[in-house]
Short mmCIF file of C-alpha atoms in Angstrom, two decimals:
data_model
loop_
_atom_site.label_atom_id
_atom_site.label_comp_id
_atom_site.label_asym_id
_atom_site.label_seq_id
_atom_site.Cartn_x
_atom_site.Cartn_y
_atom_site.Cartn_z
CA MET A 1 -2.47 -29.61 -69.03
CA LEU A 2 -5.20 -31.69 -70.33
CA ARG A 3 -8.09 -33.14 -68.14
CA PRO A 4 -8.26 -36.89 -68.39
CA GLU A 5 -11.33 -37.32 -69.86
CA ALA A 6 -10.88 -34.65 -72.72
CA SER A 7 -7.25 -36.82 -73.33
CA VAL A 8 -9.28 -40.15 -73.83
CA LYS A 9 -11.43 -38.06 -76.03
CA ASN A 10 -8.51 -36.47 -78.22
CA VAL A 11 -6.68 -39.77 -78.53
CA TRP A 12 -9.25 -41.71 -79.57
CA PRO A 13 -9.90 -40.36 -83.18
CA PHE A 14 -6.17 -41.72 -83.48
CA PHE A 15 -6.25 -44.96 -82.72
CA PHE A 16 -9.51 -45.50 -84.23
CA CYS A 17 -7.63 -44.10 -88.24
CA LEU A 18 -4.92 -46.31 -87.85
CA SER A 19 -6.65 -49.67 -86.83
CA VAL A 20 -9.04 -48.80 -90.38
CA GLU A 21 -5.34 -47.79 -91.76
CA LEU A 22 -4.11 -51.26 -90.69
CA ILE A 23 -7.04 -53.50 -91.74
CA LEU A 24 -6.88 -51.70 -95.16
CA MET A 25 -3.03 -51.93 -95.28
CA ARG A 26 -4.34 -56.14 -94.53
CA LEU A 27 -7.07 -55.98 -96.88
CA LEU A 28 -5.28 -54.58 -99.91
CA THR A 29 -2.21 -57.29 -98.99
CA LEU A 30 -4.81 -60.15 -99.20
CA LEU A 31 -6.11 -58.99 -102.55
CA LEU A 32 -2.86 -58.78 -104.43
CA PHE A 33 -1.97 -62.01 -103.25
CA LEU A 34 -5.04 -63.58 -104.46
CA SER A 35 -4.37 -61.43 -107.75
CA LEU A 36 -0.62 -63.08 -107.83
CA LEU A 37 -2.46 -67.02 -107.27
CA ASN A 38 -5.15 -66.25 -109.93
CA ASP A 39 -1.88 -65.24 -111.87
CA SER A 40 -0.28 -67.96 -111.20
CA ILE A 41 -2.79 -70.30 -111.57
CA THR A 42 -4.06 -68.79 -115.19
CA MET A 43 0.00 -69.25 -116.57
CA ALA A 44 0.62 -72.47 -115.48
CA ALA A 45 -1.55 -74.52 -118.02
CA GLU A 46 -1.24 -77.78 -119.71
CA HIS A 47 -1.31 -77.98 -123.35
CA ARG A 48 -1.76 -81.35 -125.55
CA LEU A 49 0.71 -81.23 -128.61
CA TYR A 50 0.77 -82.95 -131.73
CA ILE A 51 3.94 -84.61 -133.15
CA GLY A 52 4.12 -85.30 -137.06
CA THR A 53 6.50 -88.24 -137.90
CA TYR A 54 8.14 -89.66 -140.79
CA THR A 55 6.43 -93.54 -141.07
CA ARG A 56 8.65 -94.94 -143.63
CA GLY A 57 12.34 -96.03 -144.26
CA ASP A 58 14.58 -96.66 -140.83
CA SER A 59 13.45 -96.38 -137.86
CA ALA A 60 10.25 -95.02 -139.43
CA SER A 61 6.96 -94.48 -136.67
CA ASP A 62 3.80 -95.24 -136.66
CA GLY A 63 1.67 -92.26 -137.23
CA ILE A 64 1.03 -89.13 -135.43
CA TYR A 65 1.72 -88.85 -131.86
CA THR A 66 0.47 -87.14 -129.03
CA CYS A 67 1.65 -85.70 -125.25
CA VAL A 68 0.76 -83.02 -122.69
CA PHE A 69 3.35 -80.36 -121.73
CA ASP A 70 3.05 -78.47 -118.46
CA ASP A 71 4.34 -74.91 -119.49
CA ALA A 72 4.65 -74.50 -115.07
CA SER A 73 7.39 -77.09 -114.96
CA GLY A 74 8.55 -77.36 -118.83
CA VAL A 75 7.56 -81.64 -118.43
CA LEU A 76 6.45 -83.42 -121.29
CA SER A 77 4.13 -86.95 -120.38
CA LYS A 78 5.05 -90.33 -122.13
CA PRO A 79 3.32 -89.73 -126.07
CA GLU A 80 1.12 -92.18 -126.92
CA LEU A 81 0.26 -92.75 -130.62
CA ALA A 82 -3.07 -91.13 -132.00
CA ALA A 83 -3.51 -92.03 -135.42
CA VAL A 84 -1.68 -94.22 -137.72
CA SER A 85 -1.62 -92.09 -141.01
CA ASP A 86 1.30 -92.12 -143.46
CA ASN A 87 3.88 -90.36 -143.87
CA PRO A 88 2.22 -87.30 -141.77
CA SER A 89 5.29 -84.74 -141.61
CA PHE A 90 3.90 -81.54 -140.75
CA LEU A 91 0.17 -80.52 -139.22
CA ALA A 92 -1.87 -77.90 -138.58
CA VAL A 93 -4.49 -77.06 -136.26
CA HIS A 94 -7.80 -75.59 -136.81
CA PRO A 95 -7.94 -71.93 -134.58
CA THR A 96 -11.43 -72.74 -133.17
CA LYS A 97 -12.58 -76.26 -133.77
CA ASP A 98 -10.83 -79.67 -132.40
CA LEU A 99 -9.61 -80.37 -136.26
CA VAL A 100 -5.98 -81.65 -136.75
CA PHE A 101 -4.64 -81.41 -140.25
CA ALA A 102 -1.86 -83.18 -141.78
CA CYS A 103 0.33 -83.01 -144.83
CA ASN A 104 1.03 -86.76 -146.00
CA GLU A 105 4.07 -86.33 -147.44
CA SER A 106 4.15 -88.81 -150.40
CA ASN A 107 4.17 -88.92 -154.00
CA ASP A 108 2.09 -92.16 -155.06
CA PHE A 109 -1.46 -91.30 -153.16
CA GLY A 110 -3.99 -93.14 -154.77
CA ASN A 111 -1.42 -94.42 -157.07
CA ALA A 112 -0.90 -91.06 -158.62
CA PRO A 113 2.29 -88.85 -158.42
CA THR A 114 1.11 -86.32 -155.57
CA GLY A 115 1.28 -86.17 -151.74
CA ALA A 116 -2.14 -85.79 -149.49
CA ALA A 117 -3.77 -84.04 -146.79
CA SER A 118 -6.25 -85.32 -143.84
CA ALA A 119 -8.25 -84.20 -141.60
CA PHE A 120 -8.74 -85.87 -138.51
CA ARG A 121 -11.18 -85.30 -135.63
CA VAL A 122 -9.67 -84.57 -131.67
CA ASP A 123 -11.44 -85.96 -128.89
CA ARG A 124 -10.15 -83.89 -126.34
CA PRO A 125 -10.02 -86.23 -122.54
CA SER A 126 -7.63 -88.70 -124.75
CA GLY A 127 -6.00 -87.18 -128.04
CA GLN A 128 -7.08 -89.77 -130.14
CA LEU A 129 -7.59 -88.41 -133.27
CA THR A 130 -10.11 -90.28 -136.05
CA LEU A 131 -9.73 -89.90 -139.89
CA ILE A 132 -12.80 -88.06 -141.24
CA ASN A 133 -11.32 -88.13 -145.15
CA GLN A 134 -8.28 -86.94 -147.41
CA GLN A 135 -8.01 -85.43 -150.59
CA PRO A 136 -5.35 -85.14 -152.98
CA ALA A 137 -3.27 -82.43 -152.66
CA GLY A 138 -2.32 -81.31 -156.36
CA GLY A 139 1.52 -81.97 -156.27
CA GLY A 140 4.34 -84.28 -154.69
CA ALA A 141 5.84 -84.70 -151.03
CA THR A 142 2.86 -82.71 -149.89
CA CYS A 143 5.50 -81.13 -147.16
CA HIS A 144 3.60 -77.84 -145.29
CA CYS A 145 0.01 -76.63 -144.09
CA VAL A 146 -2.03 -73.94 -142.56
CA VAL A 147 -5.67 -72.75 -141.49
CA ASP A 148 -6.34 -69.75 -142.54
CA ARG A 149 -8.02 -67.26 -139.98
CA THR A 150 -11.72 -68.28 -140.69
CA GLY A 151 -10.63 -71.45 -140.66
CA ARG A 152 -12.40 -72.69 -143.82
CA PHE A 153 -9.72 -73.20 -145.83
CA LEU A 154 -6.57 -74.93 -145.09
CA LEU A 155 -3.19 -74.27 -147.80
CA VAL A 156 -0.98 -76.73 -148.53
CA ALA A 157 2.90 -76.47 -150.66
CA ASN A 158 3.56 -79.44 -152.29
CA TYR A 159 7.83 -79.86 -152.44
CA LEU A 160 7.93 -81.84 -155.57
CA GLY A 161 4.92 -80.50 -157.61
CA GLY A 162 6.68 -76.70 -156.62
CA ASN A 163 2.92 -75.54 -156.10
CA VAL A 164 0.65 -74.18 -153.56
CA ALA A 165 -3.24 -75.68 -153.29
CA VAL A 166 -6.22 -74.48 -151.29
CA LEU A 167 -8.83 -77.63 -149.86
CA PRO A 168 -11.83 -75.92 -148.46
CA ILE A 169 -12.64 -77.15 -144.86
CA ASN A 170 -16.14 -78.39 -144.69
CA ASP A 171 -18.40 -77.61 -141.34
CA ASP A 172 -17.87 -81.50 -140.66
CA GLY A 173 -14.19 -80.73 -140.37
CA SER A 174 -13.64 -83.12 -144.30
CA LEU A 175 -11.53 -81.93 -146.52
CA SER A 176 -13.48 -80.80 -150.26
CA GLU A 177 -11.47 -81.18 -153.20
CA ARG A 178 -8.91 -78.52 -153.99
CA SER A 179 -10.53 -74.51 -154.59
CA CYS A 180 -6.65 -73.19 -156.14
CA LEU A 181 -3.77 -74.56 -157.46
CA ILE A 182 -0.78 -72.52 -158.44
CA ASN A 183 2.13 -73.63 -160.14
CA HIS A 184 5.49 -72.25 -159.82
CA ILE A 185 8.05 -72.06 -162.75
CA GLY A 186 12.29 -71.49 -162.71
CA SER A 187 15.32 -72.83 -161.12
CA GLY A 188 18.44 -72.09 -159.01
CA PRO A 189 21.95 -72.31 -159.01
CA ASN A 190 21.88 -75.16 -157.18
CA LYS A 191 21.50 -78.20 -159.67
CA ASP A 192 21.55 -81.10 -157.64
CA ARG A 193 18.43 -78.71 -155.54
CA GLN A 194 17.09 -76.44 -157.72
CA GLU A 195 16.59 -78.24 -160.71
CA LYS A 196 13.08 -77.28 -160.55
CA PRO A 197 10.72 -74.97 -158.47
CA HIS A 198 9.95 -77.04 -154.56
CA ALA A 199 7.51 -75.15 -152.52
CA HIS A 200 8.39 -75.30 -149.40
CA SER A 201 6.15 -73.33 -147.03
CA VAL A 202 3.08 -71.76 -147.05
CA ASN A 203 1.94 -68.45 -144.36
CA LEU A 204 -0.84 -66.18 -144.21
CA SER A 205 -0.96 -62.69 -142.55
CA SER A 206 -2.50 -61.53 -139.63
CA ASP A 207 -5.52 -59.97 -141.58
CA ASN A 208 -5.72 -63.18 -143.96
CA ARG A 209 -5.34 -61.17 -147.08
CA PHE A 210 -1.61 -62.21 -148.21
CA ALA A 211 -0.10 -65.62 -148.31
CA TRP A 212 3.56 -65.93 -148.91
CA VAL A 213 5.21 -69.72 -150.03
CA ALA A 214 8.59 -70.07 -149.77
CA ASP A 215 10.40 -71.50 -152.45
CA LEU A 216 13.56 -73.71 -152.31
CA GLY A 217 14.01 -74.47 -156.09
CA ILE A 218 13.72 -70.81 -157.25
CA ASP A 219 15.07 -69.04 -154.76
CA ARG A 220 12.23 -67.10 -154.12
CA ILE A 221 9.31 -66.21 -151.66
CA MET A 222 6.09 -65.75 -154.06
CA ILE A 223 3.35 -63.00 -152.19
CA TYR A 224 -0.28 -64.07 -153.43
CA ARG A 225 -3.50 -61.87 -152.08
CA PHE A 226 -5.44 -64.76 -150.61
CA ASP A 227 -9.43 -64.43 -151.04
CA PRO A 228 -11.17 -66.32 -148.08
CA GLN A 229 -14.25 -65.90 -149.44
CA ASN A 230 -13.34 -68.30 -152.06
CA GLY A 231 -10.19 -70.08 -151.43
CA LEU A 232 -8.44 -68.41 -154.09
CA LEU A 233 -4.99 -67.11 -154.46
CA ALA A 234 -3.66 -64.12 -156.66
CA PRO A 235 0.01 -62.84 -157.83
CA SER A 236 0.28 -59.70 -155.54
CA ALA A 237 1.14 -56.39 -157.07
CA ALA A 238 5.31 -57.02 -155.84
CA ASP A 239 3.96 -60.99 -156.94
CA SER A 240 7.47 -62.20 -155.16
CA VAL A 241 10.97 -61.07 -153.85
CA ALA A 242 14.31 -62.80 -154.24
CA VAL A 243 17.04 -63.90 -151.65
CA ASN A 244 20.87 -64.23 -152.28
CA PRO A 245 21.09 -66.96 -155.43
CA GLY A 246 21.56 -70.48 -154.21
CA GLY A 247 20.17 -69.63 -150.69
CA GLY A 248 16.87 -71.99 -150.78
CA PRO A 249 14.43 -70.29 -148.86
CA ARG A 250 12.65 -73.16 -146.67
CA HIS A 251 10.01 -71.10 -144.35
CA PHE A 252 8.69 -67.96 -143.00
CA SER A 253 7.97 -66.42 -139.94
CA LEU A 254 6.31 -63.04 -139.15
CA HIS A 255 6.77 -60.80 -136.69
CA PRO A 256 4.16 -60.19 -134.54
CA SER A 257 4.07 -56.28 -135.41
CA GLY A 258 3.43 -57.50 -139.58
CA LYS A 259 6.01 -54.55 -139.95
CA PHE A 260 8.66 -57.33 -140.56
CA ALA A 261 9.21 -60.96 -141.64
CA TYR A 262 12.23 -63.84 -141.69
CA ALA A 263 13.03 -66.97 -143.91
CA ASN A 264 15.99 -69.04 -143.41
CA ASN A 265 17.69 -70.44 -146.25
CA GLU A 266 17.96 -73.87 -146.66
CA LEU A 267 20.88 -74.30 -148.82
CA THR A 268 23.07 -71.46 -147.01
CA SER A 269 22.67 -71.63 -143.69
CA GLU A 270 21.63 -68.26 -143.16
CA VAL A 271 18.63 -66.33 -142.18
CA THR A 272 17.10 -63.25 -144.31
CA ALA A 273 15.06 -60.26 -142.62
CA PHE A 274 12.70 -58.50 -144.74
CA SER A 275 10.41 -55.31 -144.03
CA VAL A 276 6.87 -55.95 -144.77
CA ASP A 277 4.43 -53.88 -146.98
CA GLY A 278 1.35 -54.36 -144.96
CA THR A 279 -0.94 -52.15 -148.26
CA THR A 280 0.63 -54.87 -151.27
CA GLY A 281 2.27 -57.84 -148.63
CA ALA A 282 5.75 -56.74 -150.31
CA LEU A 283 9.40 -57.88 -148.61
CA SER A 284 12.04 -55.56 -148.59
CA THR A 285 15.30 -57.01 -147.75
CA ILE A 286 16.54 -55.25 -144.51
CA HIS A 287 19.58 -57.72 -144.36
CA ARG A 288 20.89 -61.98 -143.75
CA VAL A 289 22.87 -63.52 -141.09
CA SER A 290 24.87 -66.53 -140.63
CA THR A 291 22.89 -69.18 -138.47
CA LEU A 292 26.60 -71.39 -137.65
CA PRO A 293 29.49 -70.65 -136.08
CA PRO A 294 32.21 -69.19 -138.57
CA GLU A 295 34.42 -72.12 -137.85
CA PHE A 296 32.09 -74.38 -138.74
CA GLU A 297 32.95 -76.74 -141.56
CA GLY A 298 30.33 -79.30 -142.43
CA ARG A 299 26.79 -79.54 -143.75
CA ARG A 300 25.26 -76.76 -144.27
CA SER A 301 21.10 -76.98 -143.75
CA THR A 302 18.93 -75.24 -142.03
CA ALA A 303 15.05 -76.32 -141.35
CA GLU A 304 12.48 -74.02 -139.26
CA CYS A 305 12.82 -70.37 -138.54
CA LEU A 306 10.29 -69.11 -135.92
CA VAL A 307 9.86 -65.41 -134.21
CA HIS A 308 9.50 -65.56 -130.02
CA PRO A 309 5.32 -64.86 -129.22
CA SER A 310 6.78 -61.22 -127.64
CA GLY A 311 8.68 -60.69 -131.02
CA LYS A 312 11.42 -59.58 -129.43
CA PHE A 313 13.60 -63.11 -130.59
CA VAL A 314 14.53 -65.12 -134.05
CA TYR A 315 14.87 -69.22 -133.52
CA VAL A 316 16.37 -71.33 -136.21
CA SER A 317 17.35 -75.25 -136.42
CA ASN A 318 20.60 -75.76 -137.67
CA ARG A 319 21.20 -79.71 -138.97
CA GLY A 320 24.57 -81.06 -139.31
CA HIS A 321 25.71 -78.68 -136.93
CA ASP A 322 22.44 -79.85 -134.73
CA SER A 323 21.35 -76.71 -133.00
CA ILE A 324 19.27 -73.04 -132.82
CA ALA A 325 20.99 -70.13 -133.88
CA VAL A 326 19.40 -67.48 -131.27
CA TYR A 327 18.96 -63.40 -131.99
CA GLN A 328 18.09 -60.62 -130.97
CA VAL A 329 15.36 -58.64 -133.08
CA ASN A 330 15.67 -54.65 -133.10
CA ALA A 331 11.86 -53.65 -132.66
CA ASP A 332 12.73 -50.44 -134.96
CA SER A 333 14.50 -51.76 -137.59
CA GLY A 334 13.73 -55.07 -137.60
CA ARG A 335 17.52 -56.20 -137.49
CA LEU A 336 18.85 -59.42 -136.38
CA THR A 337 21.73 -59.73 -133.27
CA PRO A 338 23.46 -63.05 -132.72
CA VAL A 339 23.02 -64.30 -129.42
CA GLU A 340 23.71 -67.41 -129.10
CA ILE A 341 24.11 -70.91 -130.72
CA GLU A 342 22.89 -73.17 -128.47
CA LYS A 343 23.12 -77.38 -129.86
CA THR A 344 19.22 -79.64 -129.23
CA ASN A 345 20.69 -82.56 -127.64
CA GLY A 346 20.22 -84.78 -130.60
CA GLN A 347 20.51 -85.42 -134.46
CA GLU A 348 18.73 -83.60 -136.93
CA PRO A 349 16.75 -80.47 -135.25
CA ARG A 350 13.54 -80.05 -137.38
CA ASN A 351 10.16 -78.29 -136.55
CA PHE A 352 10.70 -76.60 -133.32
CA VAL A 353 7.55 -74.80 -131.65
CA ILE A 354 7.50 -71.85 -128.68
CA ASP A 355 4.99 -72.83 -125.38
CA PRO A 356 2.11 -69.85 -125.40
CA SER A 357 4.11 -68.35 -122.39
CA GLY A 358 6.72 -67.95 -124.14
CA ARG A 359 9.18 -69.56 -121.38
CA TRP A 360 9.72 -72.48 -123.26
CA LEU A 361 11.23 -73.71 -126.62
CA LEU A 362 10.62 -77.38 -127.86
CA ALA A 363 12.67 -79.04 -130.23
CA GLU A 364 12.15 -81.97 -132.08
CA ASN A 365 15.61 -84.60 -133.55
CA GLN A 366 14.48 -86.15 -136.45
CA ASN A 367 17.29 -88.47 -136.57
CA SER A 368 17.97 -88.89 -132.54
CA ASP A 369 14.27 -90.02 -131.78
CA ASN A 370 13.78 -87.60 -128.98
CA VAL A 371 11.67 -83.98 -128.54
CA THR A 372 14.19 -81.92 -126.06
CA VAL A 373 12.96 -78.74 -124.12
CA PHE A 374 14.69 -75.56 -122.97
CA ALA A 375 14.25 -72.45 -120.91
CA ILE A 376 13.96 -69.29 -123.14
CA ALA A 377 15.85 -65.89 -121.07
CA PRO A 378 13.07 -63.42 -120.73
CA ASN A 379 16.29 -61.28 -121.21
CA ASN A 380 17.71 -62.24 -124.59
CA GLY A 381 15.92 -64.71 -125.92
CA ALA A 382 18.85 -67.69 -125.16
CA LEU A 383 18.32 -71.36 -125.00
CA ALA A 384 19.06 -72.76 -120.91
CA PRO A 385 18.77 -77.16 -121.51
CA THR A 386 16.47 -79.07 -119.50
CA ASN A 387 16.33 -82.50 -118.53
CA HIS A 388 12.93 -82.64 -119.63
CA ARG A 389 12.89 -84.84 -122.90
CA ILE A 390 10.44 -87.62 -124.20
CA ASP A 391 10.91 -90.30 -127.43
CA VAL A 392 9.41 -90.12 -130.67
CA PRO A 393 9.96 -91.70 -133.35
CA ARG A 394 11.37 -89.60 -136.57
CA PRO A 395 9.93 -86.69 -135.14
CA VAL A 396 9.12 -83.69 -138.13
CA CYS A 397 6.81 -81.43 -136.62
CA ILE A 398 5.20 -80.56 -133.46
CA ARG A 399 1.90 -78.66 -132.99
CA ILE A 400 -0.52 -77.00 -130.08
CA LEU A 401 -3.91 -77.71 -130.01
CA PRO A 402 -5.77 -74.44 -129.00
CA PRO A 403 -7.60 -74.39 -125.06
CA GLY A 404 -11.27 -75.38 -126.04
CA PRO A 405 -14.26 -73.44 -126.12
#
């Protein structure tokens, strides 16, 4: 039998250790809570959006619109006119400066048979855009543009011109005269749409070494080496890849790994998967998949193709069927497996965007004058409609402004 003083002496370290352990557990719990709270604050963000539109024809708009997207709730603010501009269909944002560039999709800029590119300065508090200057794009119906990784050049595709051009970006954000213009040659079997070249998009590799130009008119994706010092394009060792005859490649999206790429064929409503040679930029066809239900017999016309930021999913919009086709990506082979075809709750879906969190897809419906929001399922990329939408006249393209410095 222990003496009382001995009992207390032996038991006290036990309670002391228990108290320390309890305190440490509570501290760890608090730290975990603060970490989760910080993550939720970091994940939740508001993003400034810019929407390019058509200003000519029926139900015409006035130019470029802006709104704010809350990625915690999926809610879009009421859009406001950011800048008056002529047919500013497709947009591009500068990677580091408060600049937005627009393709003026016309064929009469400066009383010449050409479209134009416009440079705008961004006012972050209001979202308003101030025109800096414009330059002729070197071909009619300027329909797509991208800023290179250095932020020193704007590359544009001219649909009616059947060519691709490079315009230097000056330190003040203005555009200089073209540093490069390359004309395509050829035609395709669809006499109504492929009577001559129709360059429809231009995209750059993540290392800024290659440019891929999808040309609907000649059933080819042209492959160029890009010189980011002088703003020049030159044919790569493998200068192009052909898609199926009459397919009409329109847009192009590179997988985050750089190993695969995907292009939607506008005229046949298919998406083609490619493997990418990182040394030459060459593309090799893996397979192609329909973007429509097998029983569909209406108009076939795809518009946009986009890889999810995670690289796990690919999305393609269907005009006519008014939907977005969803696919899962095999990480090893790049092959696509269809998941679903989801209606966009509007007419004539065009470009769409996935927010930086990867949780939301915002689709533009040109002929119903709206932008609709979908939640993205993280397991398979499926789209769940929400009741979030805004009304914008004739929307064509939507871009997210990067966070400020």
